[in-house]
């Protein structure tokens, strides 16, 4: 899989002082340029802030160091090559929705991962490459395409589905979906917990928010589309 890279002279700048992963630095550089250009085009009261954030991302890319990471003890430069999101290094999002179908039915729809792009527009495709392994392509902040491989690590039919990204993934992420019977016994409360380390880290997440991509709002909208979609009894792809 093709990933972003940096020139060798920047990749190892000051060695042990680095606390930002190489791919994250490359995406910080791209994000900084996009943000600065966006600010220049706006030419309004937000322009100075956008230029400042763009400059911070560019500085982060060139130095490989992040003061915010240092303050919170985060070091993504040494998280590369690991599966999922080790410890509490990432951002966490949780949302729930009630669906008027049984847990077994709702689980079967969600378990077929190729269905996800039908109600999650930012996911371009999910392709099963082998048993329990899938390749994901998504549209990231400012339209930047991202992709990674993930594996299912816990599956309890009708109850739970959990996954994590594989080592070397550009976007380190993990998640769990729980399917809980509602009080009537006929419906399901679907609870999704996502943990991920966004390209550009927490500063990258702030940039994504400027472009209108708040993860909490996005997940909530995705779940609403899922409920509407599944209750309409669509024709789904076979598991």
Coordinates of N, CA, C and O in Angstrom, one line a residue, residues 116-208:
X116 N -21.2 -0.8 4.5 CA -21.0 0.4 5.2 C -21.0 1.7 4.3 O -21.6 2.7 4.7
X117 N -20.4 1.6 3.1 CA -20.4 2.8 2.3 C -21.8 3.3 1.9 O -22.0 4.4 1.5
X118 N -22.8 2.4 2.0 CA -24.2 2.7 1.6 C -24.8 3.8 2.6 O -25.7 4.5 2.2
X119 N -24.3 3.8 3.8 CA -24.9 4.8 4.7 C -23.8 5.6 5.4 O -24.1 6.5 6.3
X120 N -22.5 5.4 5.1 CA -21.4 6.2 5.6 C -20.7 6.8 4.4 O -19.8 6.2 3.8
X121 N -21.2 8.0 3.9 CA -20.7 8.6 2.6 C -19.2 8.8 2.6 O -18.6 8.9 1.5
X122 N -18.5 9.0 3.8 CA -17.1 9.3 3.8 C -16.3 8.0 3.6 O -15.1 8.1 3.3
X123 N -16.9 6.8 3.7 CA -16.2 5.6 3.4 C -16.5 5.3 1.9 O -17.6 5.1 1.5
X124 N -15.4 5.3 1.2 CA -15.5 5.1 -0.3 C -15.7 3.6 -0.6 O -16.5 3.3 -1.5
X125 N -15.0 2.7 0.1 CA -15.2 1.3 -0.1 C -14.6 0.5 1.0 O -13.7 0.9 1.7
X126 N -15.2 -0.7 1.2 CA -14.6 -1.7 2.1 C -14.5 -3.0 1.4 O -15.6 -3.5 0.9
X127 N -13.4 -3.6 1.3 CA -13.2 -4.8 0.5 C -12.6 -5.9 1.3 O -11.5 -5.7 1.9
X128 N -13.2 -7.0 1.4 CA -12.7 -8.2 2.2 C -11.6 -8.8 1.4 O -11.8 -9.2 0.2
X129 N -10.4 -8.9 1.9 CA -9.2 -9.4 1.2 C -9.0 -10.9 1.7 O -8.4 -11.7 0.9
X130 N -9.3 -11.2 2.9 CA -9.2 -12.6 3.4 C -10.1 -12.7 4.6 O -10.7 -11.7 5.0
X131 N -10.2 -13.9 5.2 CA -11.1 -14.1 6.3 C -10.7 -13.2 7.5 O -9.6 -13.2 8.0
X132 N -11.7 -12.3 7.8 CA -11.5 -11.4 9.0 C -10.6 -10.1 8.6 O -10.5 -9.3 9.5
X133 N -10.1 -10.0 7.4 CA -9.3 -8.9 7.0 C -10.0 -8.1 5.9 O -10.6 -8.7 5.0
X134 N -9.9 -6.8 6.0 CA -10.6 -5.9 5.0 C -9.7 -4.7 4.7 O -8.9 -4.3 5.5
X135 N -9.9 -4.2 3.5 CA -9.1 -3.0 3.1 C -10.1 -1.9 3.0 O -11.1 -1.9 2.3
X136 N -9.8 -0.7 3.6 CA -10.7 0.4 3.7 C -10.2 1.6 2.9 O -9.0 1.9 3.0
X137 N -11.0 2.2 2.2 CA -10.7 3.5 1.6 C -11.7 4.6 2.0 O -12.9 4.3 1.9
X138 N -11.2 5.7 2.5 CA -12.1 6.7 3.0 C -11.7 8.1 2.5 O -10.6 8.3 2.0
X139 N -12.6 9.0 2.6 CA -12.3 10.4 2.2 C -12.0 11.2 3.5 O -12.9 11.3 4.4
X140 N -10.8 11.6 3.6 CA -10.3 12.3 4.8 C -10.6 13.8 4.8 O -11.3 14.3 3.9
X141 N -10.1 14.5 5.8 CA -10.3 16.0 5.8 C -9.8 16.7 4.5 O -8.8 16.3 3.9
X142 N -10.6 17.6 4.1 CA -10.3 18.4 2.9 C -10.3 17.5 1.6 O -9.7 17.9 0.6
X143 N -11.0 16.4 1.7 CA -11.0 15.5 0.5 C -9.8 14.6 0.3 O -9.7 14.0 -0.8
X144 N -8.9 14.6 1.2 CA -7.7 13.8 1.0 C -8.0 12.3 1.2 O -8.5 11.9 2.3
X145 N -7.8 11.4 0.2 CA -8.1 10.0 0.3 C -7.1 9.3 1.3 O -5.9 9.5 1.2
X146 N -7.7 8.4 2.1 CA -6.9 7.6 3.0 C -7.3 6.2 2.9 O -8.4 5.9 2.6
X147 N -6.4 5.3 3.2 CA -6.7 3.9 3.2 C -5.8 3.1 4.2 O -4.8 3.5 4.6
X148 N -6.4 1.9 4.6 CA -5.7 1.1 5.6 C -6.3 -0.3 5.6 O -7.4 -0.5 5.0
X149 N -5.7 -1.2 6.2 CA -6.2 -2.6 6.4 C -6.6 -2.8 7.9 O -5.9 -2.2 8.8
X150 N -7.7 -3.5 8.1 CA -8.2 -3.8 9.4 C -8.5 -5.2 9.6 O -8.8 -5.9 8.6
X151 N -8.6 -5.7 10.9 CA -8.9 -7.1 11.2 C -10.0 -7.1 12.2 O -10.0 -6.2 13.1
X152 N -10.9 -8.1 12.1 CA -11.9 -8.3 13.2 C -11.3 -9.0 14.3 O -10.7 -10.1 14.1
X153 N -11.3 -8.5 15.5 CA -10.6 -9.1 16.7 C -11.6 -9.8 17.7 O -11.2 -10.5 18.5
X154 N -12.9 -9.4 17.5 CA -13.9 -10.0 18.5 C -15.2 -10.0 17.8 O -15.7 -9.0 17.3
X155 N -15.8 -11.2 17.6 CA -17.1 -11.3 17.0 C -18.0 -12.2 17.8 O -17.7 -13.4 18.0
X156 N -19.1 -11.6 18.3 CA -20.2 -12.4 19.0 C -21.5 -12.2 18.2 O -22.1 -11.1 18.4
X157 N -21.9 -13.1 17.4 CA -23.1 -12.9 16.5 C -24.3 -12.4 17.3 O -24.7 -13.0 18.3
X158 N -24.9 -11.3 16.8 CA -26.0 -10.7 17.4 C -25.7 -9.9 18.7 O -26.7 -9.3 19.2
X159 N -24.5 -9.8 19.1 CA -24.1 -9.1 20.3 C -23.0 -8.0 20.1 O -23.2 -6.9 20.5
X160 N -21.9 -8.4 19.4 CA -20.8 -7.5 19.4 C -19.9 -7.8 18.2 O -19.8 -8.9 17.7
X161 N -19.3 -6.7 17.7 CA -18.3 -6.8 16.6 C -17.2 -5.8 16.9 O -17.5 -4.6 17.2
X162 N -15.9 -6.2 17.0 CA -14.8 -5.3 17.3 C -13.7 -5.5 16.3 O -13.5 -6.6 15.8
X163 N -13.0 -4.4 15.9 CA -11.9 -4.5 14.9 C -10.8 -3.5 15.3 O -11.0 -2.7 16.2
X164 N -9.7 -3.7 14.6 CA -8.6 -2.7 14.8 C -7.8 -2.7 13.5 O -7.8 -3.7 12.7
X165 N -7.1 -1.6 13.3 CA -6.2 -1.5 12.1 C -5.0 -2.4 12.3 O -4.6 -2.6 13.4
X166 N -4.5 -2.8 11.1 CA -3.3 -3.6 11.2 C -2.0 -2.8 11.3 O -2.0 -1.6 11.0
X167 N -0.9 -3.4 11.7 CA 0.4 -2.6 11.8 C 0.7 -2.0 10.5 O 0.6 -2.6 9.5
X168 N 1.2 -0.8 10.5 CA 1.6 -0.1 9.3 C 0.5 0.7 8.7 O 0.7 1.4 7.7
X169 N -0.7 0.7 9.3 CA -1.8 1.4 8.7 C -1.6 2.9 8.8 O -1.1 3.4 9.8
X170 N -2.0 3.7 7.8 CA -1.8 5.1 7.8 C -2.7 5.8 8.9 O -2.2 6.7 9.6
X171 N -3.9 5.2 9.1 CA -4.8 5.8 10.2 C -4.9 4.7 11.2 O -5.6 3.6 11.0
X172 N -4.3 4.8 12.4 CA -4.5 3.8 13.4 C -5.8 4.0 14.1 O -6.2 5.1 14.5
X173 N -6.6 2.9 14.1 CA -8.0 3.0 14.6 C -8.4 1.7 15.2 O -7.9 0.6 14.9
X174 N -9.5 1.7 16.0 CA -10.1 0.6 16.6 C -11.5 0.9 16.9 O -11.9 2.1 17.1
X175 N -12.4 -0.1 17.0 CA -13.8 0.2 17.2 C -14.6 -1.0 17.7 O -14.1 -2.1 17.5
X176 N -15.7 -0.7 18.3 CA -16.6 -1.8 18.8 C -18.0 -1.3 18.5 O -18.4 -0.2 18.7
X177 N -18.8 -2.3 18.0 CA -20.3 -2.1 17.9 C -21.0 -3.1 18.7 O -20.8 -4.3 18.6
X178 N -21.9 -2.6 19.6 CA -22.7 -3.5 20.5 C -24.1 -3.4 20.1 O -24.6 -2.4 19.7
X179 N -24.8 -4.6 20.1 CA -26.2 -4.7 19.7 C -26.9 -5.2 20.9 O -26.9 -6.4 21.2
X180 N -27.6 -4.3 21.6 CA -28.3 -4.6 22.9 C -29.8 -4.6 22.7 O -30.4 -3.6 22.2
X181 N -30.5 -5.6 23.1 CA -32.0 -5.6 23.0 C -32.6 -4.4 23.8 O -32.1 -4.1 24.9
X182 N -33.6 -3.8 23.2 CA -34.2 -2.7 23.9 C -35.2 -3.2 25.0 O -35.4 -4.5 25.1
X183 N -35.9 -2.4 25.7 CA -36.7 -2.8 26.8 C -37.9 -3.6 26.3 O -38.5 -4.4 27.0
X184 N -38.3 -3.4 25.0 CA -39.5 -4.1 24.5 C -39.1 -5.5 24.1 O -40.0 -6.4 23.9
X185 N -37.8 -5.7 23.8 CA -37.4 -7.0 23.3 C -37.5 -7.2 21.8 O -37.0 -8.2 21.3
X186 N -38.1 -6.2 21.1 CA -38.2 -6.3 19.7 C -37.2 -5.5 18.9 O -37.0 -5.7 17.7
X187 N -36.6 -4.5 19.6 CA -35.7 -3.6 18.9 C -34.3 -3.7 19.4 O -34.0 -4.6 20.3
X188 N -33.4 -2.9 18.9 CA -32.0 -2.9 19.3 C -31.4 -1.5 19.5 O -31.7 -0.6 18.8
X189 N -30.6 -1.4 20.6 CA -29.8 -0.2 20.8 C -28.4 -0.5 20.2 O -27.7 -1.4 20.7
X190 N -28.0 0.2 19.2 CA -26.7 0.0 18.6 C -25.8 1.1 19.1 O -26.1 2.3 19.0
X191 N -24.7 0.6 19.8 CA -23.7 1.6 20.4 C -22.4 1.4 19.7 O -21.9 0.3 19.7
X192 N -21.9 2.5 19.1 CA -20.6 2.4 18.4 C -19.6 3.2 19.2 O -19.8 4.4 19.6
X193 N -18.4 2.6 19.4 CA -17.3 3.3 20.1 C -16.1 3.2 19.1 O -15.7 2.2 18.7
X194 N -15.6 4.4 18.7 CA -14.5 4.5 17.8 C -13.3 5.2 18.6 O -13.5 6.1 19.3
X195 N -12.2 4.6 18.4 CA -10.9 5.2 18.9 C -10.0 5.3 17.7 O -9.7 4.3 17.0
X196 N -9.4 6.4 17.5 CA -8.5 6.6 16.4 C -7.5 7.6 16.6 O -7.7 8.5 17.4
X197 N -6.4 7.5 15.9 CA -5.3 8.5 15.9 C -5.4 9.2 14.6 O -4.9 8.6 13.6
X198 N -5.9 10.4 14.4 CA -6.1 11.0 13.1 C -4.8 11.5 12.5 O -3.9 11.8 13.3
X199 N -4.7 11.5 11.2 CA -3.5 12.1 10.5 C -3.3 13.5 11.0 O -4.3 14.3 11.0
X200 N -2.1 13.8 11.5 CA -1.9 15.2 12.0 C -2.2 15.3 13.5 O -2.1 16.3 14.1
X201 N -2.6 14.1 14.1 CA -2.9 14.1 15.5 C -4.0 15.0 16.0 O -4.9 15.3 15.2
X202 N -3.9 15.5 17.2 CA -5.0 16.3 17.7 C -5.1 17.7 17.0 O -6.2 18.2 16.8
X203 N -4.0 18.2 16.5 CA -4.0 19.4 15.7 C -4.7 19.1 14.4 O -5.4 19.9 13.9
X204 N -4.4 17.9 13.8 CA -5.1 17.5 12.6 C -6.6 17.4 12.8 O -7.4 17.7 11.9
X205 N -7.0 16.9 14.0 CA -8.4 16.8 14.2 C -9.1 18.2 14.3 O -10.2 18.4 13.9
X206 N -8.3 19.2 14.8 CA -8.8 20.5 14.9 C -9.0 21.1 13.5 O -9.9 21.8 13.2
X207 N -8.0 20.8 12.6 CA -8.1 21.2 11.2 C -9.3 20.6 10.5 O -10.1 21.3 9.8
X208 N -9.6 19.3 10.8 CA -10.7 18.7 10.2 C -12.0 19.3 10.7 O -13.0 19.5 9.9

